Amino acid sequence: MKRKGVYTLGWIGVYLMGVIILFPSPPSAAPFLKQSTESLSHFHYLLANLYREQGQYYKAKYEYKRAIHLDPLSSALYEEFMELCYMLRDYEEAKLAGKKLIKMEPQNVKAHIIMGNIYFSQGRFVTAGQYFEKAIDISPNQPDLYLALGKTYQEMGDLKRAEKTYRKALRLEPEGFDGLMTLGQFYEDTERPEEAIKCYRQLHQKDPYDLQNVLRLGRLYHELNKTDLAKEFFLKALKLNPQDLQAIYTLAQIEEKEGDWLKVAHYLNRVKDILQEDTPLETYLYLTFSYLQQNDFSLATQTVEEALVFYPRSSN
């Protein structure tokens, strides 16, 4: 479908430069600068884009509205205006523009997606789902559309349809990051950690340097009491980031369960080295306890004295 009123900054820029160079004086330029509503719309559109590039979004929004007023049949103007309003979270104006745009271009996928996102943000999941379903009808091979629809079903409590829809996204893109991540989070939300781990393991095979995913796997194995695997992934996390506190604290907890208080103290001292004066008082208490478990009263005393230096008020 041919779009009405398609504007480009490049064309406008060339046009303006040509007028200025060839007809520098106002009288000679006048015949070429007719004050028609369409030509004025081009200038307001140009100004809207200039404001937008400079981050002056509300001025851009005003100029888009003026351009639309002068050229109300331009679907391109409505689309850009709708996107800007959505970005500014002016959802009511975005919805008005979206409804007009869809009336002009019923097959406009972007308009249906933005409308779905707006209604999702407002908690109107049934309506959001209808827009996402229509977007899929128009463009059935976009995995992200199935993920959006799946999240909508999940919010509605329809977990079977949500999982089925997420899996459709993965069929379209079997190794897609967003699909695997979304399905993994879905399994976590529905208390199916083993299934979640399968998704995250696939992601780990694709990118073994993704720290957050490594931590996620360590956490899930730890929750399942699979100590060896939990330790394996938290140690991997420390190789990626030696100062990751989540990994260090959890490794200390694992070693405590295994009764290795020397390693507990090792990890807690790493926390102290990283945080220094910002080390929480609880960490000092935990470290003191680990020394007492080793019958090392000297280091236990030293740790308490050090804590009181950083937390002098605690002694009052």
mmCIF file of C-alpha atoms in Angstrom:
data_model
loop_
_atom_site.group_PDB
_atom_site.id
_atom_site.type_symbol
_atom_site.label_atom_id
_atom_site.label_comp_id
_atom_site.label_asym_id
_atom_site.label_seq_id
_atom_site.Cartn_x
_atom_site.Cartn_y
_atom_site.Cartn_z
ATOM 1 C CA MET A 1 0.000 0.000 0.000
ATOM 2 C CA LYS A 2 1.330 3.383 -0.979
ATOM 3 C CA ARG A 3 1.668 5.585 2.041
ATOM 4 C CA LYS A 4 0.266 9.094 1.931
ATOM 5 C CA GLY A 5 2.416 12.071 2.774
ATOM 6 C CA VAL A 6 5.778 10.362 3.203
ATOM 7 C CA TYR A 7 8.273 12.944 4.378
ATOM 8 C CA THR A 8 12.047 12.812 4.299
ATOM 9 C CA LEU A 9 14.482 15.232 5.847
ATOM 10 C CA GLY A 10 16.878 14.697 2.967
ATOM 11 C CA TRP A 11 14.401 15.880 0.340
ATOM 12 C CA ILE A 12 13.379 18.880 2.405
ATOM 13 C CA GLY A 13 16.989 19.840 3.024
ATOM 14 C CA VAL A 14 17.833 19.729 -0.702
ATOM 15 C CA TYR A 15 14.697 21.679 -1.525
ATOM 16 C CA LEU A 16 15.461 24.419 0.990
ATOM 17 C CA MET A 17 19.090 24.738 -0.096
ATOM 18 C CA GLY A 18 18.029 24.984 -3.734
ATOM 19 C CA VAL A 19 15.596 27.780 -3.001
ATOM 20 C CA ILE A 20 18.135 29.708 -0.935
ATOM 21 C CA ILE A 21 20.932 29.393 -3.529
ATOM 22 C CA LEU A 22 18.879 30.039 -6.646
ATOM 23 C CA PHE A 23 16.508 32.628 -5.234
ATOM 24 C CA PRO A 24 18.234 34.512 -2.411
ATOM 25 C CA SER A 25 15.866 37.476 -2.382
ATOM 26 C CA PRO A 26 12.308 37.156 -1.066
ATOM 27 C CA PRO A 27 10.555 38.586 -4.155
ATOM 28 C CA SER A 28 12.094 36.093 -6.591
ATOM 29 C CA ALA A 29 11.626 33.182 -4.188
ATOM 30 C CA ALA A 30 7.963 33.912 -3.572
ATOM 31 C CA PRO A 31 6.542 31.899 -6.493
ATOM 32 C CA PHE A 32 8.334 28.810 -5.264
ATOM 33 C CA LEU A 33 7.263 29.187 -1.630
ATOM 34 C CA LYS A 34 3.500 28.939 -1.962
ATOM 35 C CA GLN A 35 1.755 29.087 1.356
ATOM 36 C CA SER A 36 -0.220 25.931 0.673
ATOM 37 C CA THR A 37 -1.220 23.793 3.621
ATOM 38 C CA GLU A 38 0.853 20.870 2.343
ATOM 39 C CA SER A 39 4.063 22.866 1.953
ATOM 40 C CA LEU A 40 3.590 24.391 5.403
ATOM 41 C CA SER A 41 3.110 20.902 6.779
ATOM 42 C CA HIS A 42 6.531 19.975 5.394
ATOM 43 C CA PHE A 43 8.144 22.835 7.309
ATOM 44 C CA HIS A 44 6.426 21.945 10.575
ATOM 45 C CA TYR A 45 7.501 18.339 10.068
ATOM 46 C CA LEU A 46 11.064 19.478 9.441
ATOM 47 C CA LEU A 47 11.019 21.577 12.607
ATOM 48 C CA ALA A 48 9.556 18.669 14.591
ATOM 49 C CA ASN A 49 12.435 16.445 13.509
ATOM 50 C CA LEU A 50 15.006 19.101 14.307
ATOM 51 C CA TYR A 51 13.566 19.510 17.803
ATOM 52 C CA ARG A 52 13.454 15.756 18.228
ATOM 53 C CA GLU A 53 17.113 15.384 17.264
ATOM 54 C CA GLN A 54 17.993 17.961 19.930
ATOM 55 C CA GLY A 55 15.941 16.206 22.596
ATOM 56 C CA GLN A 56 13.285 18.929 22.724
ATOM 57 C CA TYR A 57 10.506 16.404 22.559
ATOM 58 C CA TYR A 58 7.574 18.528 23.660
ATOM 59 C CA LYS A 59 8.380 21.178 21.083
ATOM 60 C CA ALA A 60 8.647 18.378 18.517
ATOM 61 C CA LYS A 61 5.261 17.078 19.582
ATOM 62 C CA TYR A 62 3.693 20.509 19.088
ATOM 63 C CA GLU A 63 5.162 20.790 15.583
ATOM 64 C CA TYR A 64 3.941 17.315 14.648
ATOM 65 C CA LYS A 65 0.445 18.353 15.689
ATOM 66 C CA ARG A 66 0.634 21.457 13.509
ATOM 67 C CA ALA A 67 1.870 19.390 10.580
ATOM 68 C CA ILE A 68 -0.979 16.906 11.027
ATOM 69 C CA HIS A 69 -3.517 19.725 11.244
ATOM 70 C CA LEU A 70 -2.310 20.986 7.862
ATOM 71 C CA ASP A 71 -2.023 17.537 6.288
ATOM 72 C CA PRO A 72 -4.499 15.251 8.098
ATOM 73 C CA LEU A 73 -4.278 12.497 5.478
ATOM 74 C CA SER A 74 -0.598 11.750 6.046
ATOM 75 C CA SER A 75 -0.263 8.337 7.673
ATOM 76 C CA ALA A 76 3.495 8.905 8.001
ATOM 77 C CA LEU A 77 2.901 11.944 10.207
ATOM 78 C CA TYR A 78 0.481 10.046 12.421
ATOM 79 C CA GLU A 79 2.948 7.184 12.821
ATOM 80 C CA GLU A 80 5.834 9.394 13.935
ATOM 81 C CA PHE A 81 3.555 11.429 16.192
ATOM 82 C CA MET A 82 2.214 8.239 17.758
ATOM 83 C CA GLU A 83 5.743 6.928 18.405
ATOM 84 C CA LEU A 84 6.770 10.199 20.051
ATOM 85 C CA CYS A 85 3.686 10.305 22.279
ATOM 86 C CA TYR A 86 4.306 6.697 23.312
ATOM 87 C CA MET A 87 7.928 7.514 24.148
ATOM 88 C CA LEU A 88 6.724 10.465 26.259
ATOM 89 C CA ARG A 89 4.117 8.194 27.908
ATOM 90 C CA ASP A 90 1.351 10.424 26.666
ATOM 91 C CA TYR A 91 -0.754 7.349 26.128
ATOM 92 C CA GLU A 92 -4.106 8.995 25.445
ATOM 93 C CA GLU A 93 -2.782 11.092 22.571
ATOM 94 C CA ALA A 94 -0.823 8.114 21.291
ATOM 95 C CA LYS A 95 -4.000 6.006 21.294
ATOM 96 C CA LEU A 96 -5.959 8.667 19.408
ATOM 97 C CA ALA A 97 -3.227 8.890 16.778
ATOM 98 C CA GLY A 98 -2.979 5.106 16.637
ATOM 99 C CA LYS A 99 -6.687 4.610 16.035
ATOM 100 C CA LYS A 100 -6.640 7.149 13.212
ATOM 101 C CA LEU A 101 -3.533 5.538 11.732
ATOM 102 C CA ILE A 102 -5.053 2.065 11.839
ATOM 103 C CA LYS A 103 -8.175 3.400 10.151
ATOM 104 C CA MET A 104 -5.971 4.812 7.379
ATOM 105 C CA GLU A 105 -3.649 1.784 7.255
ATOM 106 C CA PRO A 106 -5.320 -1.316 8.738
ATOM 107 C CA GLN A 107 -2.199 -3.410 8.026
ATOM 108 C CA ASN A 108 0.211 -1.127 9.868
ATOM 109 C CA VAL A 109 2.015 -3.553 12.203
ATOM 110 C CA LYS A 110 3.858 -0.877 14.159
ATOM 111 C CA ALA A 111 0.609 0.881 15.052
ATOM 112 C CA HIS A 112 -0.915 -2.352 16.393
ATOM 113 C CA ILE A 113 2.232 -3.107 18.408
ATOM 114 C CA ILE A 114 2.330 0.332 20.021
ATOM 115 C CA MET A 115 -1.384 0.173 20.798
ATOM 116 C CA GLY A 116 -0.862 -3.243 22.374
ATOM 117 C CA ASN A 117 2.057 -1.944 24.430
ATOM 118 C CA ILE A 118 0.010 1.023 25.649
ATOM 119 C CA TYR A 119 -2.930 -1.077 26.778
ATOM 120 C CA PHE A 120 -0.508 -3.567 28.384
ATOM 121 C CA SER A 121 1.096 -0.701 30.344
ATOM 122 C CA GLN A 122 -2.353 0.362 31.496
ATOM 123 C CA GLY A 123 -3.228 -3.139 32.686
ATOM 124 C CA ARG A 124 -5.876 -3.639 30.004
ATOM 125 C CA PHE A 125 -4.564 -7.020 28.956
ATOM 126 C CA VAL A 126 -7.563 -8.243 26.960
ATOM 127 C CA THR A 127 -7.430 -5.221 24.669
ATOM 128 C CA ALA A 128 -3.630 -5.426 24.480
ATOM 129 C CA GLY A 129 -3.914 -9.062 23.433
ATOM 130 C CA GLN A 130 -6.337 -8.176 20.654
ATOM 131 C CA TYR A 131 -3.868 -5.720 19.153
ATOM 132 C CA PHE A 132 -0.959 -8.176 19.428
ATOM 133 C CA GLU A 133 -3.086 -10.916 17.822
ATOM 134 C CA LYS A 134 -3.913 -8.583 14.934
ATOM 135 C CA ALA A 135 -0.228 -7.702 14.543
ATOM 136 C CA ILE A 136 0.557 -11.426 14.301
ATOM 137 C CA ASP A 137 -2.156 -11.888 11.678
ATOM 138 C CA ILE A 138 -0.473 -9.188 9.614
ATOM 139 C CA SER A 139 3.102 -10.315 10.233
ATOM 140 C CA PRO A 140 3.127 -13.941 11.491
ATOM 141 C CA ASN A 141 6.895 -14.473 11.384
ATOM 142 C CA GLN A 142 8.059 -11.969 14.023
ATOM 143 C CA PRO A 143 9.130 -13.764 17.240
ATOM 144 C CA ASP A 144 8.865 -10.595 19.336
ATOM 145 C CA LEU A 145 5.133 -10.374 18.608
ATOM 146 C CA TYR A 146 4.563 -13.837 20.072
ATOM 147 C CA LEU A 147 6.616 -12.893 23.140
ATOM 148 C CA ALA A 148 4.484 -9.783 23.666
ATOM 149 C CA LEU A 149 1.286 -11.798 23.267
ATOM 150 C CA GLY A 150 2.622 -14.517 25.588
ATOM 151 C CA LYS A 151 3.354 -11.955 28.305
ATOM 152 C CA THR A 152 -0.171 -10.645 27.902
ATOM 153 C CA TYR A 153 -1.651 -14.132 28.358
ATOM 154 C CA GLN A 154 0.603 -14.621 31.388
ATOM 155 C CA GLU A 155 -0.672 -11.409 32.979
ATOM 156 C CA MET A 156 -4.223 -12.605 32.316
ATOM 157 C CA GLY A 157 -3.415 -15.829 34.179
ATOM 158 C CA ASP A 158 -3.756 -17.997 31.072
ATOM 159 C CA LEU A 159 -0.496 -19.856 31.632
ATOM 160 C CA LYS A 160 -1.111 -22.632 29.107
ATOM 161 C CA ARG A 161 -1.645 -20.180 26.253
ATOM 162 C CA ALA A 162 1.302 -18.109 27.465
ATOM 163 C CA GLU A 163 3.687 -21.079 27.349
ATOM 164 C CA LYS A 164 2.334 -22.194 23.969
ATOM 165 C CA THR A 165 2.835 -18.707 22.554
ATOM 166 C CA TYR A 166 6.371 -18.405 23.941
ATOM 167 C CA ARG A 167 7.200 -21.724 22.305
ATOM 168 C CA LYS A 168 5.921 -20.420 18.970
ATOM 169 C CA ALA A 169 8.429 -17.601 19.265
ATOM 170 C CA LEU A 170 11.196 -20.131 19.853
ATOM 171 C CA ARG A 171 10.122 -22.189 16.860
ATOM 172 C CA LEU A 172 10.599 -19.106 14.711
ATOM 173 C CA GLU A 173 13.976 -18.348 16.315
ATOM 174 C CA PRO A 174 15.183 -21.475 18.181
ATOM 175 C CA GLU A 175 18.278 -19.833 19.640
ATOM 176 C CA GLY A 176 16.863 -16.355 20.096
ATOM 177 C CA PHE A 177 18.069 -14.635 23.270
ATOM 178 C CA ASP A 178 14.757 -12.915 24.040
ATOM 179 C CA GLY A 179 12.739 -16.085 23.510
ATOM 180 C CA LEU A 180 14.928 -18.265 25.714
ATOM 181 C CA MET A 181 15.167 -15.582 28.398
ATOM 182 C CA THR A 182 11.421 -14.949 28.430
ATOM 183 C CA LEU A 183 10.569 -18.647 28.574
ATOM 184 C CA GLY A 184 13.159 -19.188 31.315
ATOM 185 C CA GLN A 185 11.663 -16.378 33.392
ATOM 186 C CA PHE A 186 8.203 -17.818 32.773
ATOM 187 C CA TYR A 187 9.339 -21.168 34.178
ATOM 188 C CA GLU A 188 10.821 -19.402 37.195
ATOM 189 C CA ASP A 189 7.570 -17.504 37.753
ATOM 190 C CA THR A 190 5.618 -20.764 37.579
ATOM 191 C CA GLU A 191 8.036 -22.554 39.951
ATOM 192 C CA ARG A 192 9.594 -24.856 37.362
ATOM 193 C CA PRO A 193 13.286 -24.213 38.008
ATOM 194 C CA GLU A 194 14.526 -27.294 36.160
ATOM 195 C CA GLU A 195 12.824 -26.103 32.959
ATOM 196 C CA ALA A 196 14.183 -22.603 33.517
ATOM 197 C CA ILE A 197 17.694 -24.020 33.839
ATOM 198 C CA LYS A 198 17.353 -25.729 30.441
ATOM 199 C CA CYS A 199 16.633 -22.353 28.822
ATOM 200 C CA TYR A 200 19.462 -20.604 30.645
ATOM 201 C CA ARG A 201 21.897 -23.421 29.822
ATOM 202 C CA GLN A 202 21.136 -22.884 26.135
ATOM 203 C CA LEU A 203 21.878 -19.207 26.574
ATOM 204 C CA HIS A 204 25.099 -20.077 28.384
ATOM 205 C CA GLN A 205 26.207 -22.267 25.481
ATOM 206 C CA LYS A 206 25.625 -19.347 23.130
ATOM 207 C CA ASP A 207 27.352 -16.798 25.345
ATOM 208 C CA PRO A 208 29.429 -18.194 28.230
ATOM 209 C CA TYR A 209 30.537 -14.659 29.139
ATOM 210 C CA ASP A 210 27.070 -13.383 30.056
ATOM 211 C CA LEU A 211 27.642 -12.676 33.757
ATOM 212 C CA GLN A 212 23.988 -12.226 34.681
ATOM 213 C CA ASN A 213 23.047 -15.528 33.112
ATOM 214 C CA VAL A 214 25.915 -17.299 34.907
ATOM 215 C CA LEU A 215 24.704 -15.816 38.217
ATOM 216 C CA ARG A 216 21.150 -16.849 37.374
ATOM 217 C CA LEU A 217 22.220 -20.457 36.863
ATOM 218 C CA GLY A 218 24.259 -20.421 40.072
ATOM 219 C CA ARG A 219 21.291 -19.095 42.023
ATOM 220 C CA LEU A 220 18.882 -21.702 40.663
ATOM 221 C CA TYR A 221 21.270 -24.588 41.351
ATOM 222 C CA HIS A 222 21.805 -23.195 44.855
ATOM 223 C CA GLU A 223 18.039 -23.055 45.448
ATOM 224 C CA LEU A 224 17.777 -26.669 44.270
ATOM 225 C CA ASN A 225 20.580 -27.653 46.694
ATOM 226 C CA LYS A 226 22.741 -28.775 43.780
ATOM 227 C CA THR A 227 25.817 -27.532 45.556
ATOM 228 C CA ASP A 228 28.509 -28.642 43.122
ATOM 229 C CA LEU A 229 26.790 -27.039 40.135
ATOM 230 C CA ALA A 230 25.999 -23.894 42.129
ATOM 231 C CA LYS A 231 29.632 -23.600 43.142
ATOM 232 C CA GLU A 232 30.750 -24.205 39.554
ATOM 233 C CA PHE A 233 28.709 -21.325 38.192
ATOM 234 C CA PHE A 234 29.489 -18.887 40.991
ATOM 235 C CA LEU A 235 33.189 -19.570 40.485
ATOM 236 C CA LYS A 236 32.674 -18.885 36.772
ATOM 237 C CA ALA A 237 31.014 -15.624 37.759
ATOM 238 C CA LEU A 238 34.073 -14.644 39.795
ATOM 239 C CA LYS A 239 36.303 -15.294 36.801
ATOM 240 C CA LEU A 240 34.134 -12.905 34.792
ATOM 241 C CA ASN A 241 33.974 -10.362 37.615
ATOM 242 C CA PRO A 242 36.244 -10.970 40.646
ATOM 243 C CA GLN A 243 34.324 -8.340 42.624
ATOM 244 C CA ASP A 244 30.823 -9.747 42.179
ATOM 245 C CA LEU A 245 29.377 -9.659 45.687
ATOM 246 C CA GLN A 246 26.447 -11.964 44.956
ATOM 247 C CA ALA A 247 28.825 -14.728 43.907
ATOM 248 C CA ILE A 248 31.169 -14.146 46.852
ATOM 249 C CA TYR A 249 28.466 -14.106 49.516
ATOM 250 C CA THR A 250 26.747 -17.187 48.089
ATOM 251 C CA LEU A 251 30.010 -19.108 47.914
ATOM 252 C CA ALA A 252 30.561 -18.228 51.572
ATOM 253 C CA GLN A 253 27.104 -19.656 52.394
ATOM 254 C CA ILE A 254 27.851 -22.824 50.418
ATOM 255 C CA GLU A 255 31.150 -23.330 52.226
ATOM 256 C CA GLU A 256 29.399 -22.764 55.564
ATOM 257 C CA LYS A 257 26.950 -25.596 54.788
ATOM 258 C CA GLU A 258 29.904 -27.789 53.927
ATOM 259 C CA GLY A 259 31.625 -26.808 57.183
ATOM 260 C CA ASP A 260 34.672 -25.254 55.533
ATOM 261 C CA TRP A 261 35.022 -22.182 57.749
ATOM 262 C CA LEU A 262 38.456 -21.358 56.370
ATOM 263 C CA LYS A 263 36.928 -20.777 52.929
ATOM 264 C CA VAL A 264 34.051 -18.878 54.510
ATOM 265 C CA ALA A 265 36.559 -16.482 56.053
ATOM 266 C CA HIS A 266 38.393 -16.270 52.728
ATOM 267 C CA TYR A 267 35.290 -15.112 50.889
ATOM 268 C CA LEU A 268 34.213 -12.679 53.610
ATOM 269 C CA ASN A 269 37.646 -11.102 53.586
ATOM 270 C CA ARG A 270 37.241 -10.624 49.842
ATOM 271 C CA VAL A 271 34.068 -8.695 50.598
ATOM 272 C CA LYS A 272 36.016 -6.494 53.034
ATOM 273 C CA ASP A 273 38.741 -5.887 50.439
ATOM 274 C CA ILE A 274 36.137 -4.763 47.914
ATOM 275 C CA LEU A 275 33.912 -2.659 50.158
ATOM 276 C CA GLN A 276 36.533 -1.500 52.670
ATOM 277 C CA GLU A 277 34.928 1.153 54.901
ATOM 278 C CA ASP A 278 31.499 0.380 53.404
ATOM 279 C CA THR A 279 31.580 -3.226 54.585
ATOM 280 C CA PRO A 280 28.274 -3.998 56.372
ATOM 281 C CA LEU A 281 28.424 -4.684 60.089
ATOM 282 C CA GLU A 282 26.731 -8.047 59.445
ATOM 283 C CA THR A 283 29.735 -9.115 57.371
ATOM 284 C CA TYR A 284 32.062 -8.408 60.306
ATOM 285 C CA LEU A 285 29.822 -10.463 62.592
ATOM 286 C CA TYR A 286 29.731 -13.320 60.073
ATOM 287 C CA LEU A 287 33.526 -13.169 59.708
ATOM 288 C CA THR A 288 34.008 -13.140 63.476
ATOM 289 C CA PHE A 289 31.787 -16.206 63.784
ATOM 290 C CA SER A 290 33.821 -18.003 61.101
ATOM 291 C CA TYR A 291 37.031 -17.361 63.073
ATOM 292 C CA LEU A 292 35.390 -18.605 66.270
ATOM 293 C CA GLN A 293 34.406 -21.796 64.450
ATOM 294 C CA GLN A 294 38.113 -22.231 63.671
ATOM 295 C CA ASN A 295 39.057 -21.453 67.313
ATOM 296 C CA ASP A 296 41.081 -18.515 66.044
ATOM 297 C CA PHE A 297 40.351 -16.090 68.883
ATOM 298 C CA SER A 298 43.070 -13.698 67.835
ATOM 299 C CA LEU A 299 41.564 -13.016 64.394
ATOM 300 C CA ALA A 300 38.059 -12.950 65.889
ATOM 301 C CA THR A 301 39.168 -10.235 68.338
ATOM 302 C CA GLN A 302 40.933 -8.309 65.584
ATOM 303 C CA THR A 303 37.799 -8.405 63.426
ATOM 304 C CA VAL A 304 35.572 -7.091 66.225
ATOM 305 C CA GLU A 305 38.047 -4.293 66.986
ATOM 306 C CA GLU A 306 38.152 -3.359 63.307
ATOM 307 C CA ALA A 307 34.363 -3.285 63.147
ATOM 308 C CA LEU A 308 34.216 -0.904 66.113
ATOM 309 C CA VAL A 309 36.638 1.452 64.345
ATOM 310 C CA PHE A 310 34.273 1.713 61.372
ATOM 311 C CA TYR A 311 31.123 1.643 63.487
ATOM 312 C CA PRO A 312 32.062 3.612 66.633
ATOM 313 C CA ARG A 313 28.454 4.402 67.466
ATOM 314 C CA SER A 314 27.719 0.726 67.971
ATOM 315 C CA SER A 315 29.842 0.764 71.102
ATOM 316 C CA ASN A 316 27.794 3.510 72.770
#
